[in-house]
Amino acid sequence: MTHTFDECSKFSLQFNQQDQKTIDIASVFVSTRSGLTRFKTVDENDIDNKTDNDLFSRSIDEVYYRRAVDFYYNDSKAFVYSIPFEAGYKEPNFLVTASHAIFVGSGKMSAPGMFSVV
């Protein structure tokens, strides 16, 4: 898992649209019910002036965490994308959170977690 975080700093998605914009990964993190497990800020220009700890300390309370865990039961391989309601209307540059639920353990002894890319 640590290797994935290290490689993210070298990775950017090419968005093939009319103006050929590049979409960069701003941050990658893993959250569990017990709190944030690990995060890596890749592009600090895309994140507010808040510290990483402030941004991700209560991530399990966020909608993107709950939706990813809830949707896991419908499709365990799916990603859930969270886009601000006013995206593109008030602010042309906005952050999208892609979340994927993971469960550690087996059967009744499993606990939910989440892997997200911002």
mmCIF file of C-alpha atoms in Angstrom:
data_model
loop_
_atom_site.group_PDB
_atom_site.id
_atom_site.type_symbol
_atom_site.label_atom_id
_atom_site.label_comp_id
_atom_site.label_asym_id
_atom_site.label_seq_id
_atom_site.Cartn_x
_atom_site.Cartn_y
_atom_site.Cartn_z
ATOM 1 C CA MET A 1 0.000 0.000 0.000
ATOM 2 C CA THR A 2 2.836 2.416 0.752
ATOM 3 C CA HIS A 3 4.234 1.882 -2.751
ATOM 4 C CA THR A 4 0.952 3.198 -4.205
ATOM 5 C CA PHE A 5 1.255 6.423 -2.234
ATOM 6 C CA ASP A 6 4.838 6.947 -3.359
ATOM 7 C CA GLU A 7 4.008 6.388 -7.025
ATOM 8 C CA CYS A 8 1.086 8.846 -6.956
ATOM 9 C CA SER A 9 3.439 11.809 -6.889
ATOM 10 C CA LYS A 10 4.572 10.838 -10.403
ATOM 11 C CA PHE A 11 1.105 10.194 -11.765
ATOM 12 C CA SER A 12 -1.333 12.511 -13.508
ATOM 13 C CA LEU A 13 -4.418 11.701 -15.517
ATOM 14 C CA GLN A 14 -4.673 13.043 -19.030
ATOM 15 C CA PHE A 15 -8.139 14.412 -19.580
ATOM 16 C CA ASN A 16 -8.840 14.163 -23.281
ATOM 17 C CA GLN A 17 -11.192 17.030 -23.968
ATOM 18 C CA GLN A 18 -11.233 19.933 -26.423
ATOM 19 C CA ASP A 19 -8.693 22.003 -24.508
ATOM 20 C CA GLN A 20 -6.497 19.000 -23.527
ATOM 21 C CA LYS A 21 -6.302 19.866 -19.813
ATOM 22 C CA THR A 22 -4.268 17.789 -17.403
ATOM 23 C CA ILE A 23 -5.976 16.684 -14.214
ATOM 24 C CA ASP A 24 -3.548 16.122 -11.359
ATOM 25 C CA ILE A 25 -3.940 14.112 -8.205
ATOM 26 C CA ALA A 26 -3.894 16.493 -5.238
ATOM 27 C CA SER A 27 -4.018 13.973 -2.393
ATOM 28 C CA VAL A 28 -4.390 10.264 -1.663
ATOM 29 C CA PHE A 29 -5.588 8.843 1.640
ATOM 30 C CA VAL A 30 -6.828 5.740 3.419
ATOM 31 C CA SER A 31 -9.412 6.072 6.193
ATOM 32 C CA THR A 32 -10.750 3.563 8.681
ATOM 33 C CA ARG A 33 -13.417 3.719 11.376
ATOM 34 C CA SER A 34 -10.703 4.295 13.944
ATOM 35 C CA GLY A 35 -9.517 7.414 12.094
ATOM 36 C CA LEU A 36 -7.176 8.365 9.304
ATOM 37 C CA THR A 37 -4.577 5.715 8.617
ATOM 38 C CA ARG A 38 -2.387 7.321 5.967
ATOM 39 C CA PHE A 39 -2.382 10.289 3.591
ATOM 40 C CA LYS A 40 -0.072 11.844 1.045
ATOM 41 C CA THR A 41 -0.440 15.346 -0.369
ATOM 42 C CA VAL A 42 0.816 15.282 -3.936
ATOM 43 C CA ASP A 43 -0.038 18.780 -5.191
ATOM 44 C CA GLU A 44 -0.276 21.311 -2.372
ATOM 45 C CA ASN A 45 -1.522 24.017 -4.757
ATOM 46 C CA ASP A 46 -4.848 22.175 -5.098
ATOM 47 C CA ILE A 47 -5.533 21.941 -1.357
ATOM 48 C CA ASP A 48 -6.745 24.810 0.852
ATOM 49 C CA ASN A 49 -4.483 26.363 3.457
ATOM 50 C CA LYS A 50 -5.784 23.871 6.011
ATOM 51 C CA THR A 51 -3.322 21.312 7.265
ATOM 52 C CA ASP A 52 -3.648 17.726 6.050
ATOM 53 C CA ASN A 53 -4.677 16.665 9.537
ATOM 54 C CA ASP A 54 -7.543 19.182 9.527
ATOM 55 C CA LEU A 55 -8.693 18.027 6.098
ATOM 56 C CA PHE A 56 -8.746 14.310 6.787
ATOM 57 C CA SER A 57 -8.984 13.841 10.563
ATOM 58 C CA ARG A 58 -12.732 13.097 10.561
ATOM 59 C CA SER A 59 -13.003 11.617 7.087
ATOM 60 C CA ILE A 60 -15.278 8.813 8.317
ATOM 61 C CA ASP A 61 -17.925 11.459 9.027
ATOM 62 C CA GLU A 62 -17.776 12.720 5.454
ATOM 63 C CA VAL A 63 -20.360 11.842 2.817
ATOM 64 C CA TYR A 64 -17.753 10.353 0.466
ATOM 65 C CA TYR A 65 -16.745 7.797 3.130
ATOM 66 C CA ARG A 66 -20.295 6.753 3.998
ATOM 67 C CA ARG A 67 -21.401 6.512 0.361
ATOM 68 C CA ALA A 68 -18.386 4.417 -0.631
ATOM 69 C CA VAL A 69 -18.967 1.975 2.239
ATOM 70 C CA ASP A 70 -22.727 1.825 1.595
ATOM 71 C CA PHE A 71 -22.293 1.301 -2.157
ATOM 72 C CA TYR A 72 -19.750 -1.483 -1.561
ATOM 73 C CA TYR A 73 -22.653 -3.859 -0.906
ATOM 74 C CA ASN A 74 -24.054 -3.134 -4.407
ATOM 75 C CA ASP A 75 -20.744 -3.367 -6.267
ATOM 76 C CA SER A 76 -17.554 -4.198 -4.376
ATOM 77 C CA LYS A 77 -15.339 -2.989 -7.254
ATOM 78 C CA ALA A 78 -17.013 0.389 -7.799
ATOM 79 C CA PHE A 79 -15.635 3.847 -7.143
ATOM 80 C CA VAL A 80 -17.912 6.583 -5.819
ATOM 81 C CA TYR A 81 -17.212 10.078 -7.139
ATOM 82 C CA SER A 82 -18.027 13.133 -5.029
ATOM 83 C CA ILE A 83 -18.299 16.414 -6.897
ATOM 84 C CA PRO A 84 -19.222 19.744 -5.267
ATOM 85 C CA PHE A 85 -22.827 20.719 -5.989
ATOM 86 C CA GLU A 86 -21.834 24.040 -7.571
ATOM 87 C CA ALA A 87 -18.872 22.579 -9.502
ATOM 88 C CA GLY A 88 -18.139 24.558 -12.626
ATOM 89 C CA TYR A 89 -20.834 27.130 -11.855
ATOM 90 C CA LYS A 90 -19.104 29.356 -9.307
ATOM 91 C CA GLU A 91 -15.607 27.906 -9.459
ATOM 92 C CA PRO A 92 -14.181 26.464 -12.694
ATOM 93 C CA ASN A 93 -11.387 24.689 -10.772
ATOM 94 C CA PHE A 94 -12.832 22.216 -8.288
ATOM 95 C CA LEU A 95 -11.740 19.029 -6.540
ATOM 96 C CA VAL A 96 -13.353 15.649 -7.208
ATOM 97 C CA THR A 97 -12.998 12.869 -4.642
ATOM 98 C CA ALA A 98 -12.934 9.286 -5.956
ATOM 99 C CA SER A 99 -13.521 6.791 -3.128
ATOM 100 C CA HIS A 100 -13.380 3.013 -2.991
ATOM 101 C CA ALA A 101 -14.442 1.037 0.073
ATOM 102 C CA ILE A 102 -12.211 -1.714 1.397
ATOM 103 C CA PHE A 103 -13.031 -4.247 4.087
ATOM 104 C CA VAL A 104 -10.281 -5.726 6.241
ATOM 105 C CA GLY A 105 -10.953 -9.117 7.806
ATOM 106 C CA SER A 106 -13.517 -11.718 6.847
ATOM 107 C CA GLY A 107 -17.171 -12.380 7.540
ATOM 108 C CA LYS A 108 -18.535 -10.830 10.711
ATOM 109 C CA MET A 109 -15.016 -9.879 11.772
ATOM 110 C CA SER A 110 -14.487 -7.422 8.890
ATOM 111 C CA ALA A 111 -14.278 -3.652 9.285
ATOM 112 C CA PRO A 112 -14.836 -0.998 6.603
ATOM 113 C CA GLY A 113 -12.203 1.376 5.356
ATOM 114 C CA MET A 114 -11.800 3.616 2.339
ATOM 115 C CA PHE A 115 -9.163 4.498 -0.224
ATOM 116 C CA SER A 116 -9.638 7.930 -1.818
ATOM 117 C CA VAL A 117 -7.992 10.083 -4.436
ATOM 118 C CA VAL A 118 -8.629 13.840 -4.578
#
